[in-house]
N, CA, C and O atoms as a Tinker XYZ file with bonds, in Angstrom:
   488  protein
     1  N    102.104000 -149.077000  139.050000    73     2
     2  CA   100.742000 -148.915000  139.355000    64     1     3
     3  C    100.517000 -148.720000  140.850000    63     2     4     5
     4  O     99.540000 -148.114000  141.287000    81     3
     5  N    101.398000 -149.224000  141.559000    73     3     6
     6  CA   101.281000 -149.065000  142.997000    64     5     7
     7  C    101.533000 -147.642000  143.395000    63     6     8     9
     8  O    100.956000 -147.131000  144.355000    81     7
     9  N    102.437000 -146.980000  142.614000    73     7    10
    10  CA   102.724000 -145.594000  142.941000    64     9    11
    11  C    101.527000 -144.725000  142.620000    63    10    12    13
    12  O    101.199000 -143.803000  143.367000    81    11
    13  N    100.887000 -145.015000  141.528000    73    11    14
    14  CA    99.692000 -144.252000  141.179000    64    13    15
    15  C     98.577000 -144.457000  142.206000    63    14    16    17
    16  O     97.842000 -143.541000  142.575000    81    15
    17  N     98.505000 -145.634000  142.614000    73    15    18
    18  CA    97.469000 -145.953000  143.598000    64    17    19
    19  C     97.756000 -145.246000  144.922000    63    18    20    21
    20  O     96.829000 -144.811000  145.605000    81    19
    21  N     99.026000 -145.130000  145.286000    73    19    22
    22  CA    99.404000 -144.449000  146.518000    64    21    23
    23  C     99.139000 -142.975000  146.397000    63    22    24    25
    24  O     98.705000 -142.347000  147.362000    81    23
    25  N     99.392000 -142.393000  145.217000    73    23    26
    26  CA    99.144000 -140.959000  145.048000    64    25    27
    27  C     97.644000 -140.659000  145.099000    63    26    28    29
    28  O     97.216000 -139.669000  145.694000    81    27
    29  N     96.883000 -141.499000  144.489000    73    27    30
    30  CA    95.439000 -141.248000  144.506000    64    29    31
    31  C     94.879000 -141.409000  145.923000    63    30    32    33
    32  O     93.933000 -140.735000  146.328000    81    31
    33  N     95.483000 -142.297000  146.627000    73    31    34
    34  CA    95.036000 -142.476000  148.015000    64    33    35
    35  C     95.460000 -141.293000  148.851000    63    34    36    37
    36  O     94.714000 -140.869000  149.733000    81    35
    37  N     96.654000 -140.739000  148.597000    73    35    38
    38  CA    97.165000 -139.593000  149.339000    64    37    39
    39  C     96.315000 -138.379000  149.021000    63    38    40    41
    40  O     95.982000 -137.609000  149.922000    81    39
    41  N     95.965000 -138.196000  147.787000    73    39    42
    42  CA    95.147000 -137.051000  147.427000    64    41    43
    43  C     93.753000 -137.159000  148.051000    63    42    44    45
    44  O     93.199000 -136.169000  148.527000    81    43
    45  N     93.216000 -138.328000  148.044000    73    43    46
    46  CA    91.886000 -138.487000  148.621000    64    45    47
    47  C     91.944000 -138.358000  150.148000    63    46    48    49
    48  O     90.978000 -137.898000  150.756000    81    47
    49  N     93.046000 -138.751000  150.771000    73    47    50
    50  CA    93.174000 -138.669000  152.227000    64    49    51
    51  C     93.346000 -137.241000  152.670000    63    50    52    53
    52  O     92.758000 -136.838000  153.674000    81    51
    53  N     94.139000 -136.452000  151.949000    73    51    54
    54  CA    94.364000 -135.071000  152.341000    64    53    55
    55  C     93.139000 -134.214000  152.069000    63    54    56    57
    56  O     92.898000 -133.242000  152.786000    81    55
    57  N     92.388000 -134.541000  151.085000    73    55    58
    58  CA    91.229000 -133.728000  150.780000    64    57    59
    59  C     90.051000 -134.053000  151.706000    63    58    60    61
    60  O     89.061000 -133.323000  151.758000    81    59
    61  N     90.181000 -135.134000  152.412000    73    59    62
    62  CA    89.086000 -135.511000  153.329000    64    61    63
    63  C     89.170000 -134.676000  154.576000    63    62    64    65
    64  O     90.157000 -134.741000  155.308000    81    63
    65  N     88.172000 -133.913000  154.821000    73    63    66
    66  CA    88.063000 -133.148000  156.049000    64    65    67
    67  C     86.765000 -133.556000  156.719000    63    66    68    69
    68  O     85.704000 -133.618000  156.098000    81    67
    69  N     86.885000 -133.822000  157.967000    73    67    70
    70  CA    85.635000 -134.246000  158.636000    64    69    71
    71  C     84.638000 -133.096000  158.635000    63    70    72    73
    72  O     84.998000 -131.952000  158.913000    81    71
    73  N     83.418000 -133.397000  158.331000    73    71    74
    74  CA    82.383000 -132.379000  158.316000    64    73    75
    75  C     81.802000 -132.233000  159.719000    63    74    76    77
    76  O     81.564000 -133.209000  160.432000    81    75
    77  N     81.592000 -131.016000  160.067000    73    75    78
    78  CA    81.004000 -130.742000  161.373000    64    77    79
    79  C     79.504000 -131.009000  161.267000    63    78    80    81
    80  O     78.809000 -130.481000  160.399000    81    79
    81  N     79.042000 -131.846000  162.181000    73    79    82
    82  CA    77.623000 -132.183000  162.144000    64    81    83
    83  C     76.806000 -131.044000  162.725000    63    82    84    85
    84  O     77.112000 -130.518000  163.796000    81    83
    85  N     75.812000 -130.694000  162.034000    73    83    86
    86  CA    74.924000 -129.651000  162.530000    64    85    87
    87  C     73.870000 -130.324000  163.406000    63    86    88    89
    88  O     73.227000 -131.303000  163.029000    81    87
    89  N     73.732000 -129.741000  164.597000    73    87    90
    90  CA    72.707000 -130.284000  165.485000    64    89    91
    91  C     71.378000 -129.626000  165.140000    63    90    92    93
    92  O     71.241000 -128.402000  165.147000    81    91
    93  N     70.456000 -130.435000  164.855000    73    91    94
    94  CA    69.132000 -129.946000  164.512000    64    93    95
    95  C     68.236000 -130.163000  165.721000    63    94    96    97
    96  O     68.058000 -131.285000  166.195000    81    95
    97  N     67.683000 -129.069000  166.202000    73    95    98
    98  CA    66.788000 -129.150000  167.350000    64    97    99
    99  C     65.381000 -129.319000  166.822000    63    98   100   101
   100  O     64.850000 -128.469000  166.107000    81    99
   101  N     64.812000 -130.407000  167.183000    73    99   102
   102  CA    63.439000 -130.665000  166.767000    64   101   103
   103  C     62.540000 -130.409000  167.964000    63   102   104   105
   104  O     62.638000 -131.083000  168.989000    81   103
   105  N     61.694000 -129.458000  167.824000    73   103   106
   106  CA    60.773000 -129.125000  168.908000    64   105   107
   107  C     59.508000 -129.929000  168.713000    63   106   108   109
   108  O     58.873000 -129.917000  167.658000    81   107
   109  N     59.177000 -130.621000  169.771000    73   107   110
   110  CA    57.927000 -131.358000  169.721000    64   109   111
   111  C     56.800000 -130.399000  170.041000    63   110   112   113
   112  O     56.882000 -129.625000  170.994000    81   111
   113  N     55.790000 -130.451000  169.272000    73   111   114
   114  CA    54.636000 -129.615000  169.564000    64   113   115
   115  C     53.762000 -130.382000  170.544000    63   114   116   117
   116  O     53.342000 -131.511000  170.290000    81   115
   117  N     53.502000 -129.729000  171.675000    73   115   118
   118  CA    52.643000 -130.390000  172.648000    64   117   119
   119  C     51.190000 -130.179000  172.263000    63   118   120   121
   120  O     50.863000 -129.256000  171.517000    81   119
   121  N     50.346000 -131.014000  172.760000    73   119   122
   122  CA    48.942000 -130.932000  172.394000    64   121   123
   123  C     48.208000 -129.853000  173.186000    63   122   124   125
   124  O     47.054000 -129.547000  172.887000    81   123
   125  N     48.877000 -129.262000  174.211000    73   123   126
   126  CA    48.303000 -128.132000  174.953000    64   125   127
   127  C     49.292000 -126.981000  174.863000    63   126   128   129
   128  O     50.480000 -127.146000  175.139000    81   127
   129  N     48.799000 -125.835000  174.480000    73   127   130
   130  CA    49.678000 -124.678000  174.340000    64   129   131
   131  C     49.908000 -124.032000  175.706000    63   130   132   133
   132  O     49.237000 -124.358000  176.685000    81   131
   133  N     50.873000 -123.106000  175.749000    73   131   134
   134  CA    51.181000 -122.423000  177.002000    64   133   135
   135  C     49.988000 -121.610000  177.497000    63   134   136   137
   136  O     49.706000 -121.577000  178.694000    81   135
   137  N     49.295000 -120.961000  176.576000    73   135   138
   138  CA    48.124000 -120.172000  176.958000    64   137   139
   139  C     47.030000 -121.042000  177.553000    63   138   140   141
   140  O     46.376000 -120.655000  178.522000    81   139
   141  N     46.836000 -122.214000  176.972000    73   139   142
   142  CA    45.831000 -123.134000  177.511000    64   141   143
   143  C     46.242000 -123.634000  178.881000    63   142   144   145
   144  O     45.406000 -123.778000  179.773000    81   143
   145  N     47.538000 -123.901000  179.050000    73   143   146
   146  CA    48.021000 -124.339000  180.366000    64   145   147
   147  C     47.770000 -123.267000  181.415000    63   146   148   149
   148  O     47.337000 -123.574000  182.525000    81   147
   149  N     48.040000 -122.009000  181.070000    73   147   150
   150  CA    47.800000 -120.900000  181.999000    64   149   151
   151  C     46.307000 -120.803000  182.318000    63   150   152   153
   152  O     45.925000 -120.621000  183.474000    81   151
   153  N     45.481000 -120.922000  181.304000    73   151   154
   154  CA    44.041000 -120.834000  181.496000    64   153   155
   155  C     43.533000 -121.972000  182.367000    63   154   156   157
   156  O     42.735000 -121.745000  183.276000    81   155
   157  N     43.983000 -123.186000  182.104000    73   155   158
   158  CA    43.573000 -124.334000  182.913000    64   157   159
   159  C     44.056000 -124.190000  184.359000    63   158   160   161
   160  O     43.334000 -124.541000  185.292000    81   159
   161  N     45.262000 -123.679000  184.542000    73   159   162
   162  CA    45.783000 -123.467000  185.893000    64   161   163
   163  C     44.946000 -122.433000  186.645000    63   162   164   165
   164  O     44.639000 -122.603000  187.825000    81   163
   165  N     44.584000 -121.362000  185.942000    73   163   166
   166  CA    43.755000 -120.318000  186.564000    64   165   167
   167  C     42.387000 -120.874000  186.952000    63   166   168   169
   168  O     41.904000 -120.596000  188.049000    81   167
   169  N     41.763000 -121.642000  186.085000    73   167   170
   170  CA    40.445000 -122.231000  186.374000    64   169   171
   171  C     40.558000 -123.208000  187.538000    63   170   172   173
   172  O     39.689000 -123.225000  188.410000    81   171
   173  N     41.613000 -124.021000  187.568000    73   171   174
   174  CA    41.799000 -124.979000  188.659000    64   173   175
   175  C     41.995000 -124.253000  189.988000    63   174   176   177
   176  O     41.452000 -124.675000  191.009000    81   175
   177  N     42.767000 -123.160000  189.984000    73   175   178
   178  CA    42.969000 -122.383000  191.211000    64   177   179
   179  C     41.649000 -121.774000  191.684000    63   178   180   181
   180  O     41.356000 -121.770000  192.880000    81   179
   181  N     40.859000 -121.263000  190.750000    73   179   182
   182  CA    39.549000 -120.694000  191.115000    64   181   183
   183  C     38.631000 -121.762000  191.701000    63   182   184   185
   184  O     37.915000 -121.506000  192.670000    81   183
   185  N     38.650000 -122.953000  191.118000    73   183   186
   186  CA    37.824000 -124.037000  191.650000    64   185   187
   187  C     38.269000 -124.445000  193.051000    63   186   188   189
   188  O     37.429000 -124.730000  193.904000    81   187
   189  N     39.569000 -124.476000  193.299000    73   187   190
   190  CA    40.067000 -124.815000  194.634000    64   189   191
   191  C     39.658000 -123.760000  195.658000    63   190   192   193
   192  O     39.253000 -124.091000  196.773000    81   191
   193  N     39.767000 -122.506000  195.277000    73   191   194
   194  CA    39.380000 -121.425000  196.189000    64   193   195
   195  C     37.878000 -121.475000  196.456000    63   194   196   197
   196  O     37.448000 -121.322000  197.599000    81   195
   197  N     37.078000 -121.687000  195.413000    73   195   198
   198  CA    35.628000 -121.789000  195.590000    64   197   199
   199  C     35.278000 -122.986000  196.472000    63   198   200   201
   200  O     34.379000 -122.894000  197.307000    81   199
   201  N     35.971000 -124.096000  196.298000    73   199   202
   202  CA    35.745000 -125.264000  197.148000    64   201   203
   203  C     36.064000 -124.966000  198.602000    63   202   204   205
   204  O     35.345000 -125.405000  199.500000    81   203
   205  N     37.130000 -124.227000  198.837000    73   203   206
   206  CA    37.472000 -123.840000  200.205000    64   205   207
   207  C     36.398000 -122.978000  200.834000    63   206   208   209
   208  O     36.058000 -123.158000  202.003000    81   207
   209  N     35.853000 -122.027000  200.054000    73   207   210
   210  CA    34.773000 -121.191000  200.577000    64   209   211
   211  C     33.530000 -122.013000  200.870000    63   210   212   213
   212  O     32.860000 -121.780000  201.876000    81   211
   213  N     33.212000 -122.969000  200.011000    73   211   214
   214  CA    32.028000 -123.806000  200.231000    64   213   215
   215  C     32.193000 -124.621000  201.504000    63   214   216   217
   216  O     31.254000 -124.727000  202.293000    81   215
   217  N     33.362000 -125.194000  201.714000    73   215   218
   218  CA    33.603000 -125.981000  202.927000    64   217   219
   219  C     33.539000 -125.096000  204.167000    63   218   220   221
   220  O     32.976000 -125.499000  205.186000    81   219
   221  N     34.106000 -123.902000  204.092000    73   219   222
   222  CA    34.069000 -122.975000  205.217000    64   221   223
   223  C     32.629000 -122.568000  205.543000    63   222   224   225
   224  O     32.235000 -122.538000  206.708000    81   223
   225  N     31.850000 -122.256000  204.505000    73   223   226
   226  CA    30.456000 -121.858000  204.702000    64   225   227
   227  C     29.646000 -123.007000  205.293000    63   226   228   229
   228  O     28.831000 -122.800000  206.192000    81   227
   229  N     29.870000 -124.210000  204.790000    73   227   230
   230  CA    29.160000 -125.382000  205.301000    64   229   231
   231  C     29.500000 -125.629000  206.764000    63   230   232   233
   232  O     28.628000 -125.974000  207.562000    81   231
   233  N     30.758000 -125.453000  207.109000    73   231   234
   234  CA    31.180000 -125.651000  208.499000    64   233   235
   235  C     30.536000 -124.621000  209.416000    63   234   236   237
   236  O     30.082000 -124.965000  210.507000    81   235
   237  N     30.490000 -123.368000  208.991000    73   235   238
   238  CA    29.880000 -122.335000  209.830000    64   237   239
   239  C     28.375000 -122.555000  209.961000    63   238   240   241
   240  O     27.807000 -122.304000  211.024000    81   239
   241  N     27.722000 -123.020000  208.896000    73   239   242
   242  CA    26.284000 -123.305000  208.963000    64   241   243
   243  C     26.020000 -124.483000  209.892000    63   242   244   245
   244  O     25.038000 -124.477000  210.634000    81   243
   245  N     26.876000 -125.484000  209.860000    73   243   246
   246  CA    26.717000 -126.631000  210.750000    64   245   247
   247  C     26.861000 -126.204000  212.203000    63   246   248   249
   248  O     26.090000 -126.640000  213.057000    81   247
   249  N     27.836000 -125.360000  212.487000    73   247   250
   250  CA    28.032000 -124.863000  213.845000    64   249   251
   251  C     26.825000 -124.046000  214.294000    63   250   252   253
   252  O     26.372000 -124.174000  215.431000    81   251
   253  N     26.311000 -123.218000  213.412000    73   251   254
   254  CA    25.144000 -122.403000  213.731000    64   253   255
   255  C     23.921000 -123.276000  213.993000    63   254   256   257
   256  O     23.170000 -123.013000  214.931000    81   255
   257  N     23.710000 -124.308000  213.181000    73   255   258
   258  CA    22.583000 -125.212000  213.382000    64   257   259
   259  C     22.700000 -125.962000  214.702000    63   258   260   261
   260  O     21.695000 -126.179000  215.379000    81   259
   261  N     23.903000 -126.359000  215.073000    73   259   262
   262  CA    24.087000 -127.039000  216.360000    64   261   263
   263  C     23.765000 -126.107000  217.522000    63   262   264   265
   264  O     23.147000 -126.522000  218.503000    81   263
   265  N     24.184000 -124.849000  217.415000    73   263   266
   266  CA    23.870000 -123.873000  218.453000    64   265   267
   267  C     22.362000 -123.651000  218.565000    63   266   268   269
   268  O     21.829000 -123.548000  219.669000    81   267
   269  N     21.682000 -123.579000  217.434000    73   267   270
   270  CA    20.231000 -123.389000  217.432000    64   269   271
   271  C     19.538000 -124.584000  218.075000    63   270   272   273
   272  O     18.595000 -124.412000  218.847000    81   271
   273  N     19.997000 -125.793000  217.765000    73   271   274
   274  CA    19.402000 -126.988000  218.370000    64   273   275
   275  C     19.616000 -127.000000  219.879000    63   274   276   277
   276  O     18.717000 -127.376000  220.633000    81   275
   277  N     20.797000 -126.591000  220.320000    73   275   278
   278  CA    21.048000 -126.532000  221.760000    64   277   279
   279  C     20.133000 -125.518000  222.433000    63   278   280   281
   280  O     19.614000 -125.780000  223.518000    81   279
   281  N     19.927000 -124.357000  221.801000    73   279   282
   282  CA    19.033000 -123.352000  222.358000    64   281   283
   283  C     17.587000 -123.844000  222.387000    63   282   284   285
   284  O     16.869000 -123.604000  223.357000    81   283
   285  N     17.164000 -124.524000  221.337000    73   283   286
   286  CA    15.801000 -125.067000  221.313000    64   285   287
   287  C     15.609000 -126.106000  222.410000    63   286   288   289
   288  O     14.552000 -126.162000  223.037000    81   287
   289  N     16.614000 -126.915000  222.638000    73   287   290
   290  CA    16.522000 -127.919000  223.696000    64   289   291
   291  C     16.470000 -127.244000  225.067000    63   290   292   293
   292  O     15.724000 -127.677000  225.945000    81   291
   293  N     17.259000 -126.191000  225.251000    73   291   294
   294  CA    17.238000 -125.453000  226.519000    64   293   295
   295  C     15.871000 -124.803000  226.735000    63   294   296   297
   296  O     15.353000 -124.802000  227.852000    81   295
   297  N     15.291000 -124.255000  225.673000    73   295   298
   298  CA    13.966000 -123.639000  225.770000    64   297   299
   299  C     12.914000 -124.688000  226.130000    63   298   300   301
   300  O     12.053000 -124.444000  226.975000    81   299
   301  N     12.985000 -125.842000  225.493000    73   299   302
   302  CA    12.020000 -126.909000  225.785000    64   301   303
   303  C     12.137000 -127.358000  227.239000    63   302   304   305
   304  O     11.127000 -127.577000  227.907000    81   303
   305  N     13.366000 -127.495000  227.727000    73   303   306
   306  CA    13.550000 -127.896000  229.132000    64   305   307
   307  C     13.004000 -126.832000  230.079000    63   306   308   309
   308  O     12.389000 -127.162000  231.093000    81   307
   309  N     13.223000 -125.569000  229.760000    73   307   310
   310  CA    12.727000 -124.486000  230.612000    64   309   311
   311  C     11.203000 -124.434000  230.584000    63   310   312   313
   312  O     10.584000 -124.125000  231.603000    81   311
   313  N     10.588000 -124.727000  229.447000    73   311   314
   314  CA     9.132000 -124.762000  229.377000    64   313   315
   315  C      8.561000 -125.867000  230.249000    63   314   316   317
   316  O      7.528000 -125.686000  230.893000    81   315
   317  N      9.234000 -127.017000  230.271000    73   315   318
   318  CA     8.786000 -128.107000  231.135000    64   317   319
   319  C      8.886000 -127.694000  232.602000    63   318   320   321
   320  O      7.980000 -127.964000  233.391000    81   319
   321  N      9.994000 -127.037000  232.963000    73   319   322
   322  CA    10.163000 -126.574000  234.351000    64   321   323
   323  C      9.086000 -125.557000  234.689000    63   322   324   325
   324  O      8.532000 -125.604000  235.787000    81   323
   325  N      8.769000 -124.633000  233.776000    73   323   326
   326  CA     7.736000 -123.625000  234.018000    64   325   327
   327  C      6.355000 -124.264000  234.188000    63   326   328   329
   328  O      5.586000 -123.859000  235.060000    81   327
   329  N      6.044000 -125.253000  233.361000    73   327   330
   330  CA     4.761000 -125.950000  233.497000    64   329   331
   331  C      4.662000 -126.664000  234.832000    63   330   332   333
   332  O      3.606000 -126.656000  235.463000    81   331
   333  N      5.747000 -127.280000  235.268000    73   331   334
   334  CA     5.743000 -127.947000  236.571000    64   333   335
   335  C      5.533000 -126.940000  237.695000    63   334   336   337
   336  O      4.816000 -127.220000  238.656000    81   335
   337  N      6.154000 -125.771000  237.578000    73   335   338
   338  CA     5.978000 -124.743000  238.607000    64   337   339
   339  C      4.553000 -124.196000  238.597000    63   338   340   341
   340  O      4.005000 -123.916000  239.663000    81   339
   341  N      3.945000 -124.038000  237.437000    73   339   342
   342  CA     2.550000 -123.595000  237.371000    64   341   343
   343  C      1.622000 -124.623000  238.009000    63   342   344   345
   344  O      0.688000 -124.261000  238.725000    81   343
   345  N      1.878000 -125.905000  237.751000    73   343   346
   346  CA     1.080000 -126.952000  238.381000    64   345   347
   347  C      1.254000 -126.917000  239.897000    63   346   348   349
   348  O      0.290000 -127.093000  240.642000    81   347
   349  N      2.466000 -126.691000  240.342000    73   347   350
   350  CA     2.728000 -126.618000  241.780000    64   349   351
   351  C      2.032000 -125.398000  242.398000    63   350   352   353
   352  O      1.512000 -125.481000  243.511000    81   351
   353  N      2.020000 -124.279000  241.688000    73   351   354
   354  CA     1.324000 -123.078000  242.181000    64   353   355
   355  C     -0.163000 -123.374000  242.335000    63   354   356   357
   356  O     -0.756000 -123.026000  243.356000    81   355
   357  N     -0.772000 -124.009000  241.339000    73   355   358
   358  CA    -2.196000 -124.345000  241.417000    64   357   359
   359  C     -2.462000 -125.307000  242.561000    63   358   360   361
   360  O     -3.474000 -125.196000  243.254000    81   359
   361  N     -1.554000 -126.250000  242.756000    73   359   362
   362  CA    -1.733000 -127.232000  243.828000    64   361   363
   363  C     -1.617000 -126.567000  245.201000    63   362   364   365
   364  O     -2.387000 -126.877000  246.109000    81   363
   365  N     -0.666000 -125.665000  245.351000    73   363   366
   366  CA    -0.473000 -125.023000  246.661000    64   365   367
   367  C     -1.522000 -123.955000  246.951000    63   366   368   369
   368  O     -1.696000 -123.594000  248.115000    81   367
   369  N     -2.216000 -123.443000  245.968000    73   367   370
   370  CA    -3.197000 -122.389000  246.203000    64   369   371
   371  C     -4.633000 -122.910000  246.311000    63   370   372   373
   372  O     -5.575000 -122.125000  246.210000    81   371
   373  N     -4.814000 -124.194000  246.509000    73   371   374
   374  CA    -6.164000 -124.741000  246.705000    64   373   375
   375  C     -6.748000 -124.230000  248.028000    63   374   376   377
   376  O     -6.025000 -124.135000  249.020000    81   375
   377  N     -8.032000 -123.905000  248.056000    73   375   378
   378  CA    -8.643000 -123.406000  249.292000    64   377   379
   379  C     -8.598000 -124.431000  250.429000    63   378   380   381
   380  O     -8.450000 -124.043000  251.588000    81   379
   381  N     -8.720000 -125.717000  250.130000    73   379   382
   382  CA    -8.679000 -126.743000  251.180000    64   381   383
   383  C     -7.317000 -126.767000  251.864000    63   382   384   385
   384  O     -7.224000 -126.923000  253.082000    81   383
   385  N     -6.316000 -126.619000  251.106000    73   383   386
   386  CA    -4.961000 -126.635000  251.668000    64   385   387
   387  C     -4.737000 -125.400000  252.544000    63   386   388   389
   388  O     -4.115000 -125.480000  253.604000    81   387
   389  N     -5.249000 -124.269000  252.086000    73   387   390
   390  CA    -5.077000 -123.037000  252.861000    64   389   391
   391  C     -5.800000 -123.146000  254.204000    63   390   392   393
   392  O     -5.249000 -122.760000  255.234000    81   391
   393  N     -7.021000 -123.665000  254.201000    73   391   394
   394  CA    -7.764000 -123.808000  255.470000    64   393   395
   395  C     -7.087000 -124.811000  256.380000    63   394   396   397
   396  O     -7.038000 -124.605000  257.593000    81   395
   397  N     -6.564000 -125.894000  255.823000    73   395   398
   398  CA    -5.859000 -126.888000  256.643000    64   397   399
   399  C     -4.602000 -126.272000  257.251000    63   398   400   401
   400  O     -4.301000 -126.516000  258.419000    81   399
   401  N     -3.870000 -125.483000  256.480000    73   399   402
   402  CA    -2.669000 -124.829000  256.980000    64   401   403
   403  C     -3.031000 -123.840000  258.092000    63   402   404   405
   404  O     -2.309000 -123.730000  259.083000    81   403
   405  N     -4.157000 -123.115000  257.929000    73   403   406
   406  CA    -4.586000 -122.147000  258.939000    64   405   407
   407  C     -4.973000 -122.859000  260.227000    63   406   408   409
   408  O     -4.648000 -122.371000  261.310000    81   407
   409  N     -5.644000 -123.977000  260.146000    73   407   410
   410  CA    -6.061000 -124.721000  261.337000    64   409   411
   411  C     -4.841000 -125.294000  262.062000    63   410   412   413
   412  O     -4.799000 -125.305000  263.292000    81   411
   413  N     -3.847000 -125.770000  261.300000    73   411   414
   414  CA    -2.653000 -126.337000  261.926000    64   413   415
   415  C     -1.883000 -125.282000  262.719000    63   414   416   417
   416  O     -1.235000 -125.612000  263.712000    81   415
   417  N     -1.943000 -124.058000  262.307000    73   415   418
   418  CA    -1.193000 -123.003000  262.972000    64   417   419
   419  C     -2.057000 -122.181000  263.939000    63   418   420   421
   420  O     -1.615000 -121.147000  264.440000    81   419
   421  N     -3.245000 -122.625000  264.190000    73   419   422
   422  CA    -4.087000 -122.012000  265.198000    64   421   423
   423  C     -4.866000 -120.806000  264.753000    63   422   424   425
   424  O     -5.328000 -120.043000  265.600000    81   423
   425  N     -5.030000 -120.600000  263.501000    73   423   426
   426  CA    -5.829000 -119.481000  263.009000    64   425   427
   427  C     -7.290000 -119.898000  262.949000    63   426   428   429
   428  O     -7.615000 -121.060000  262.708000    81   427
   429  N     -8.151000 -118.935000  263.172000    73   427   430
   430  CA    -9.583000 -119.222000  263.061000    64   429   431
   431  C    -10.105000 -118.571000  261.800000    63   430   432   433
   432  O     -9.694000 -117.471000  261.429000    81   431
   433  N    -11.011000 -119.265000  261.155000    73   431   434
   434  CA   -11.587000 -118.757000  259.921000    64   433   435
   435  C    -12.946000 -118.183000  260.272000    63   434   436   437
   436  O    -13.833000 -118.898000  260.738000    81   435
   437  N    -13.103000 -116.889000  260.047000    73   435   438
   438  CA   -14.362000 -116.245000  260.402000    64   437   439
   439  C    -15.339000 -116.309000  259.240000    63   438   440   441
   440  O    -16.532000 -116.520000  259.455000    81   439
   441  N    -14.880000 -116.138000  258.068000    73   439   442
   442  CA   -15.781000 -116.227000  256.920000    64   441   443
   443  C    -15.696000 -117.641000  256.372000    63   442   444   445
   444  O    -14.613000 -118.216000  256.270000    81   443
   445  N    -16.821000 -118.180000  256.030000    73   443   446
   446  CA   -16.847000 -119.554000  255.537000    64   445   447
   447  C    -16.347000 -119.640000  254.103000    63   446   448   449
   448  O    -16.148000 -120.729000  253.563000    81   447
   449  N    -16.154000 -118.516000  253.516000    73   447   450
   450  CA   -15.744000 -118.480000  252.128000    64   449   451
   451  C    -14.265000 -118.076000  252.017000    63   450   452   453
   452  O    -13.846000 -117.073000  252.595000    81   451
   453  N    -13.505000 -118.842000  251.290000    73   451   454
   454  CA   -12.101000 -118.480000  251.047000    64   453   455
   455  C    -11.965000 -118.240000  249.554000    63   454   456   457
   456  O    -12.292000 -119.093000  248.730000    81   455
   457  N    -11.479000 -117.067000  249.238000    73   455   458
   458  CA   -11.365000 -116.697000  247.834000    64   457   459
   459  C     -9.935000 -116.953000  247.349000    63   458   460   461
   460  O     -8.979000 -116.925000  248.124000    81   459
   461  N     -9.824000 -117.199000  246.061000    73   459   462
   462  CA    -8.504000 -117.406000  245.452000    64   461   463
   463  C     -7.743000 -116.086000  245.459000    63   462   464   465
   464  O     -8.321000 -115.037000  245.175000    81   463
   465  N     -6.460000 -116.129000  245.778000    73   463   466
   466  CA    -5.640000 -114.918000  245.821000    64   465   467
   467  C     -5.443000 -114.332000  244.427000    63   466   468   469
   468  O     -5.338000 -113.114000  244.280000    81   467
   469  N     -5.395000 -115.158000  243.432000    73   467   470
   470  CA    -5.172000 -114.636000  242.083000    64   469   471
   471  C     -6.387000 -113.907000  241.527000    63   470   472   473
   472  O     -6.267000 -113.166000  240.552000    81   471
   473  N     -7.554000 -114.106000  242.132000    73   471   474
   474  CA    -8.751000 -113.394000  241.686000    64   473   475
   475  C     -8.612000 -111.907000  241.946000    63   474   476   477
   476  O     -9.184000 -111.096000  241.217000    81   475
   477  N     -7.860000 -111.534000  242.976000    73   475   478
   478  CA    -7.659000 -110.116000  243.276000    64   477   479
   479  C     -6.594000 -109.494000  242.382000    63   478   480   481
   480  O     -6.605000 -108.286000  242.144000    81   479
   481  N     -5.695000 -110.301000  241.896000    73   479   482
   482  CA    -4.632000 -109.758000  241.052000    64   481   483
   483  C     -5.114000 -109.438000  239.646000    63   482   484   485
   484  O     -4.477000 -108.649000  238.948000    81   483
   485  N     -6.190000 -110.013000  239.225000    73   483   486
   486  CA    -6.676000 -109.778000  237.876000    64   485   487
   487  C     -7.477000 -108.561000  237.861000    63   486   488
   488  O     -7.990000 -108.173000  236.812000    81   487
């Protein structure tokens, strides 16, 4: 019986051939397709570019507003200087001052009336 058992074992051993395992590739389906990824990437790039333009436009508008404020301040300062000069012109063209200046320098006034110089310019 041992011989029979050895033969059956020999037959089963020789007939055993290791089977080659087949590799099965399982592809996971992602929840976002390639087309959607491309579309989302394109939209994100457009949003970034639009954001850059908005920041650039805002910066240029801020610079322009600062320049306008500086010009307005310069105009206001010049208006104050002009008003002061007009007041000084009125003060220096008073008839009393003119007669006093004429007397100090030895001029004689023949007419008792002194007219404003700007009356002739109009």
